[in-house]
XYZ file of C-alpha atoms in Angstrom:
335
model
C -26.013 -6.676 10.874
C -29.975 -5.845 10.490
C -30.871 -9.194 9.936
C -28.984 -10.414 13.153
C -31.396 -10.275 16.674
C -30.700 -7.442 18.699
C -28.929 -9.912 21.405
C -26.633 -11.283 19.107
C -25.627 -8.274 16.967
C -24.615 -6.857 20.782
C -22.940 -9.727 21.459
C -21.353 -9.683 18.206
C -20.062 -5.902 18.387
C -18.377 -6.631 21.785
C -16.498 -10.117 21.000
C -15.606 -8.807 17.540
C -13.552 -6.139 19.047
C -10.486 -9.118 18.992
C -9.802 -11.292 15.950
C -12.622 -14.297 16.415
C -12.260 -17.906 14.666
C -15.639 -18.955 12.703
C -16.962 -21.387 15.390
C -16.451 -18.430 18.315
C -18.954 -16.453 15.974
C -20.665 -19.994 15.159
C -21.857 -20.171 18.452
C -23.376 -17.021 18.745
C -25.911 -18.099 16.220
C -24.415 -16.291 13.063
C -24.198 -19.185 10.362
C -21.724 -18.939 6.926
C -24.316 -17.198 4.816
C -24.035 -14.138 7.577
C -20.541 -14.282 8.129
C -20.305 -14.049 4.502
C -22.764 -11.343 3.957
C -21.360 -9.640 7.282
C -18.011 -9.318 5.625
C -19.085 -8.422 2.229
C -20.611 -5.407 3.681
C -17.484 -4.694 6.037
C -19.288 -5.378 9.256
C -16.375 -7.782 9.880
C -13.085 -8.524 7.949
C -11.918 -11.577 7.588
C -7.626 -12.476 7.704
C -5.914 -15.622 8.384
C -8.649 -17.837 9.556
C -10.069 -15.214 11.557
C -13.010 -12.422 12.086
C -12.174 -9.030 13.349
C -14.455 -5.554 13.744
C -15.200 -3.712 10.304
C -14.778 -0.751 11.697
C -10.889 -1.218 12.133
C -8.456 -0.189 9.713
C -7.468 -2.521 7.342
C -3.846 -2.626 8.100
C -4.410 -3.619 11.928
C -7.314 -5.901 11.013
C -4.796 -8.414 8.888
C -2.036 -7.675 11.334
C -4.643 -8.768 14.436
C -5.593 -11.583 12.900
C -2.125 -12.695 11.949
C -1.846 -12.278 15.564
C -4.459 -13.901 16.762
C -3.193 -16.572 14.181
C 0.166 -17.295 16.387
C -0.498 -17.831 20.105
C 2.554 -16.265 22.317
C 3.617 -13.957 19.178
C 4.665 -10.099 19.327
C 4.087 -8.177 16.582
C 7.517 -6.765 15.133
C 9.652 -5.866 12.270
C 7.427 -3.729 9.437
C 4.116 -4.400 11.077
C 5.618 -2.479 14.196
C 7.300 -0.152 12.378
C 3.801 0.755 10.599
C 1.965 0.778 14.059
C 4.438 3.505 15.275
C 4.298 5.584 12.324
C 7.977 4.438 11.215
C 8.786 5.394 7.823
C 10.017 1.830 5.992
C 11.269 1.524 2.340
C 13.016 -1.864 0.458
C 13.692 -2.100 -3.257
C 11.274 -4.187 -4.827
C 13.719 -4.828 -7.681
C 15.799 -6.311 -5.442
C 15.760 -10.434 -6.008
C 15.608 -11.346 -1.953
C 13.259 -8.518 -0.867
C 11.595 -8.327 1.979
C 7.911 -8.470 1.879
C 6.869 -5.539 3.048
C 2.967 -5.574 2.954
C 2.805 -8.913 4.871
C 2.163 -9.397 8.496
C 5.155 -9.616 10.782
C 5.465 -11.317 13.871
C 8.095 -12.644 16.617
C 7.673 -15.491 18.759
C 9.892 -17.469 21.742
C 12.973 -19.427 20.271
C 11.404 -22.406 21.288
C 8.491 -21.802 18.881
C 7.920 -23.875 16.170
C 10.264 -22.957 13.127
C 10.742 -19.256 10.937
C 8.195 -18.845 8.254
C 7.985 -16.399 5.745
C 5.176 -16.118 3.168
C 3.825 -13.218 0.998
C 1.073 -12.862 3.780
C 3.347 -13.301 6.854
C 6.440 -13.858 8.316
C 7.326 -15.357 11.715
C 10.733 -15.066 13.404
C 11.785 -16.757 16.167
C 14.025 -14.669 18.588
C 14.417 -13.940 22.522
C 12.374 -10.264 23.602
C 13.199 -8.527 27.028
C 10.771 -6.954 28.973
C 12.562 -3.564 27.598
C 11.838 -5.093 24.157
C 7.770 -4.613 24.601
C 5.282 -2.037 24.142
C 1.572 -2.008 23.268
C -1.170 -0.813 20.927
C -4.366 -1.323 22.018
C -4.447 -4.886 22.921
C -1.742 -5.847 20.776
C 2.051 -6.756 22.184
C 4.431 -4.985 19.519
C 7.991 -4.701 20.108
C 9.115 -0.668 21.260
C 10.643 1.484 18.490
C 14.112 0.699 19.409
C 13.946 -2.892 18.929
C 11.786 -2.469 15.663
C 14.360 0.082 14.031
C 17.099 -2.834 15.068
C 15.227 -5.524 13.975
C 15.076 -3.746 10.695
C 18.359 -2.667 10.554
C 19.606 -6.398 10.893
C 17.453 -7.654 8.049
C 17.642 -5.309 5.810
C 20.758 -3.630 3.431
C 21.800 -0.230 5.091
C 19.956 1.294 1.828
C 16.713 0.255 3.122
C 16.851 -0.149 6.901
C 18.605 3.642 7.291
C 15.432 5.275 6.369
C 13.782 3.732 9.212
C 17.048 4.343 11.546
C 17.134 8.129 10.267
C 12.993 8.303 10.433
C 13.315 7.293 14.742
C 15.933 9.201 15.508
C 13.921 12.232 13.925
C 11.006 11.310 15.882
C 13.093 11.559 19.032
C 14.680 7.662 19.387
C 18.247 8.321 20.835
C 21.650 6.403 19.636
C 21.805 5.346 22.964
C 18.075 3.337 23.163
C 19.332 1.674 19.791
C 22.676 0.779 20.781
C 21.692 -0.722 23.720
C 18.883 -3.436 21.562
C 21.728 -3.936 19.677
C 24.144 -4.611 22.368
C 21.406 -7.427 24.014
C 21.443 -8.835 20.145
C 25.114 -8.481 19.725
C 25.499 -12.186 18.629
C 22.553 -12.467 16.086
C 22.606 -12.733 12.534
C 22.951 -9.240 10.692
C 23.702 -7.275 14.203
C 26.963 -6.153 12.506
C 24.942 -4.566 9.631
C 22.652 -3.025 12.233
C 25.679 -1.432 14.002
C 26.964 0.143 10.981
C 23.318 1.407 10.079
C 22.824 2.852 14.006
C 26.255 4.420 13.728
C 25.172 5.839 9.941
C 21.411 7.620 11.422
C 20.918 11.170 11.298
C 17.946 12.916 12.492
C 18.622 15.865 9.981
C 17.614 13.627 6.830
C 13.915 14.945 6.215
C 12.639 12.221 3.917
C 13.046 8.984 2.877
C 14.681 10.303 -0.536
C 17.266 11.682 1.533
C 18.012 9.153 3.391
C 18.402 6.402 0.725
C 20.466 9.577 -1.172
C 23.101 9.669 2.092
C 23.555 5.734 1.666
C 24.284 5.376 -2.114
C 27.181 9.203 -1.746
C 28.445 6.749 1.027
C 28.342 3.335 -1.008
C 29.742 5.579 -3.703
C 32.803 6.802 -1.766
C 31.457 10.519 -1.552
C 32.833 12.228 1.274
C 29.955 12.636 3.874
C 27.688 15.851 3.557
C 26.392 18.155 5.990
C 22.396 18.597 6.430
C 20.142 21.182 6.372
C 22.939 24.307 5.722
C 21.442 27.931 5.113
C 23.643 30.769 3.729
C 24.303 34.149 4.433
C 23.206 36.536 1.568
C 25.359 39.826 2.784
C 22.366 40.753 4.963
C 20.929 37.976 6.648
C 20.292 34.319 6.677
C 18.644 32.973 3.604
C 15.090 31.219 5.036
C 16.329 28.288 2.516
C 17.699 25.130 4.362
C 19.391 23.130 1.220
C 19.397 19.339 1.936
C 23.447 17.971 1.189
C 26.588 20.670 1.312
C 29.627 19.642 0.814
C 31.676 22.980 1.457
C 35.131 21.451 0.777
C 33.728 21.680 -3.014
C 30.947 24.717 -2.884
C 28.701 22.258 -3.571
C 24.620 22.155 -2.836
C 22.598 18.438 -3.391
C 19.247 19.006 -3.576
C 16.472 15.787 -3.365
C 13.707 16.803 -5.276
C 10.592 15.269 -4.550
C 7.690 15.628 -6.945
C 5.474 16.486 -4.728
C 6.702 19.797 -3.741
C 5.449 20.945 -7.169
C 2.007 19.281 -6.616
C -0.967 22.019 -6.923
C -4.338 22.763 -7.348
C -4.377 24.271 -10.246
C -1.599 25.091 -13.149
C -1.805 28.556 -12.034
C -0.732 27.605 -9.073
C 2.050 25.304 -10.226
C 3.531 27.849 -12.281
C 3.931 29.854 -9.135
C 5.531 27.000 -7.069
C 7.872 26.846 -9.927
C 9.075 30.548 -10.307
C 9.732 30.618 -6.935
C 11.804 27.261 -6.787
C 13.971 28.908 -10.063
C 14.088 32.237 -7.580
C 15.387 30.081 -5.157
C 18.101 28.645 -7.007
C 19.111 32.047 -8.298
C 19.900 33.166 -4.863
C 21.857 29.947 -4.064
C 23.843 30.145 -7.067
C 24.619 34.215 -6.144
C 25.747 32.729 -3.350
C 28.986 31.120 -5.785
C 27.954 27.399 -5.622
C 27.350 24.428 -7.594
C 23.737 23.635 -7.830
C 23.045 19.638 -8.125
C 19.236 18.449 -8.160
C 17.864 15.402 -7.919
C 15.109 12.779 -8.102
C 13.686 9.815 -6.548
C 14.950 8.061 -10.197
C 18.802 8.996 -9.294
C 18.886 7.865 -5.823
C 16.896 4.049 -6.405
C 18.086 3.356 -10.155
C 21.956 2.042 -10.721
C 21.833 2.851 -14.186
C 22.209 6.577 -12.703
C 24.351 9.672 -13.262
C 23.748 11.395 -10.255
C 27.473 10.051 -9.124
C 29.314 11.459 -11.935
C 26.893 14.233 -12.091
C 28.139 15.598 -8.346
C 32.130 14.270 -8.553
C 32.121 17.406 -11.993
C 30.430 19.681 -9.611
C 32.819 18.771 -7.387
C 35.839 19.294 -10.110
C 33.894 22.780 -10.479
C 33.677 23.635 -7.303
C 37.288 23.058 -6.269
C 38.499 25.407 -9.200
C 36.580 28.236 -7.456
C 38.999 30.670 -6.368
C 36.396 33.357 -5.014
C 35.717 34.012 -1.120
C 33.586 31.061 -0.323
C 29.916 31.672 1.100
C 29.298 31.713 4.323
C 26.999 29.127 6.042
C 25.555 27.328 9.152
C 24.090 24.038 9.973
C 20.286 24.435 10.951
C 18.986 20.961 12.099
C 15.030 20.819 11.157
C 13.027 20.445 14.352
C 11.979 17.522 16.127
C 9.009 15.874 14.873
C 7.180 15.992 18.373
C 7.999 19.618 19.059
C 5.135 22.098 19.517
């Protein structure tokens, strides 16, 4: 901005704090060639027909001006979700899928009709007063109506890793079933029901959630969460992620970056003491079943038949079976 006057780049710095069409700057005095040379430099970023402050992150700068874009509008769905720190995951291989990195907003049913481009989608639905929330100047719709909102567009694959991620962060059933009771007529509510009824705060990560969706689409009986064992002494400080004690059986969702390190020193260590940690689970007289983020998102996988002959192998056990406890990880806002 050094080649704008000192009264305009003040005026500028204040007005730019809200998404601003071209002729709002136009006026101040700033012509193309500085709006242009303003938002090459990242003074100002420029979305949908409209300027916004540099300084703001680039995420709420293109959902602003998508915004600012659609008078009466309340930003929803995935753009909400992101706002509030919502974990959200679709499968891009899947033909119909969502698009996730564009701008999502709700407006009045009496609002011109749905649209839905790569950039942004508009839906047209009724919101409550109980619907709203803010951030910063922005109307978003509150968590509950977000994770709902979700849950009725997407497959239960997809929208229960937001479901499982609110209900973590301390959403109760009770705040979703009552969104989904004021939408109980909409398209997809019945899918959001059975993804509400499905959440689980004890799913840690979004591997495990998508994991507890494909045992269930699979016809797996359902596991418990976060189990520890008794070694003959004590409790074992391991939580494992998926028992299934009717068939002494341990699922483990592997993420790679639990082996992620500075250094291949240090790697090596993070490794010995995951193949320690196993030892002591499989002293403990169970099957031992690991997976990755490939097993959980591919259909081509094994992981099915992999756990139904650890089942089979578990079930022919015929020692005393170990002894355990659920241990449900702690809330996300605890101190």
């Amino acid at each position: 901005m050094d080649r704008l006057g000192n009264g305009v780049r003040e005026r500028l710095v204040v007005l730019a704090r809200t998404p601003q069409r071209r002729a709002a700057l136009r006026e101040l005095g700033i012509g193309d060639a500085d709006l242009r040379r303003l938002v090459r430099r990242g003074a100002l970023r420029h979305h949908h027909g409209r300027y916004v402050d540099g300084r703001l992150d680039e995420q709420l700068a293109t959902i602003a001006c998508a915004h600012a874009a659609y008078p009466s509008s309340v930003v929803s769905h995935f753009s909400a979700a992101r706002l509030a720190d919502l974990p959200v995951w679709i499968d891009r291989g899947r033909p119909d899928s969502a698009p996730l990195d564009a701008a999502w907003l709700t407006r009045p049913p009496e609002a011109p009709r749905n649209q839905r481009r790569a950039d942004i989608v508009v839906r047209r639905a009724g919101l409550t007063a109980a619907d709203l929330a803010g951030h910063g100047w922005l109307p978003v719709t509150r968590v509950a109506r977000t994770v709902v909102d979700l849950a009725r567009e997407l497959p239960l694959r997809e929208s229960i890793v937001t479901v499982d991620g609110a209900l973590r962060a301390g959403t109760t059933p009770a705040e979703l079933h009552a969104v989904a009771e004021r939408q109980q007529h909409w398209p997809g509510i019945r899918r959001a029901q059975e993804a509400i009824a499905f959440g689980d705060p004890s799913a840690e990560s979004v591997m495990e959630s998508i994991a507890r969706a494909v045992f269930a689409a699979a016809g797996l009986p359902t596991p418990l969460l976060q189990v520890q064992f008794f070694d003959g002494f004590g409790w074992m400080p391991e939580r494992v992620d998926f028992w299934w004690p009717w068939f002494r059986t341990v699922g483990e969702a592997d993420g790679l970056a639990k082996y992620e390190a500075n250094s291949p020193a240090e790697r090596r260590l993070l490794l010995r003491r995951s193949h320690r940690r196993d030892q002591r689970l499989s002293d403990r007289g169970v099957e031992l079943v690991h997976f990755g983020w490939e097993d959980v998102v591919d259909p081509r996988s094994d992981l099915i038949a992999r756990l139904r002959a650890a089942f089979a192998r578990g079930e022919s056990r015929t020692a005393e079976p170990p002894r355990w406890r659920a241990v449900p990880p702690p809330r996300a806002d605890a101190a």
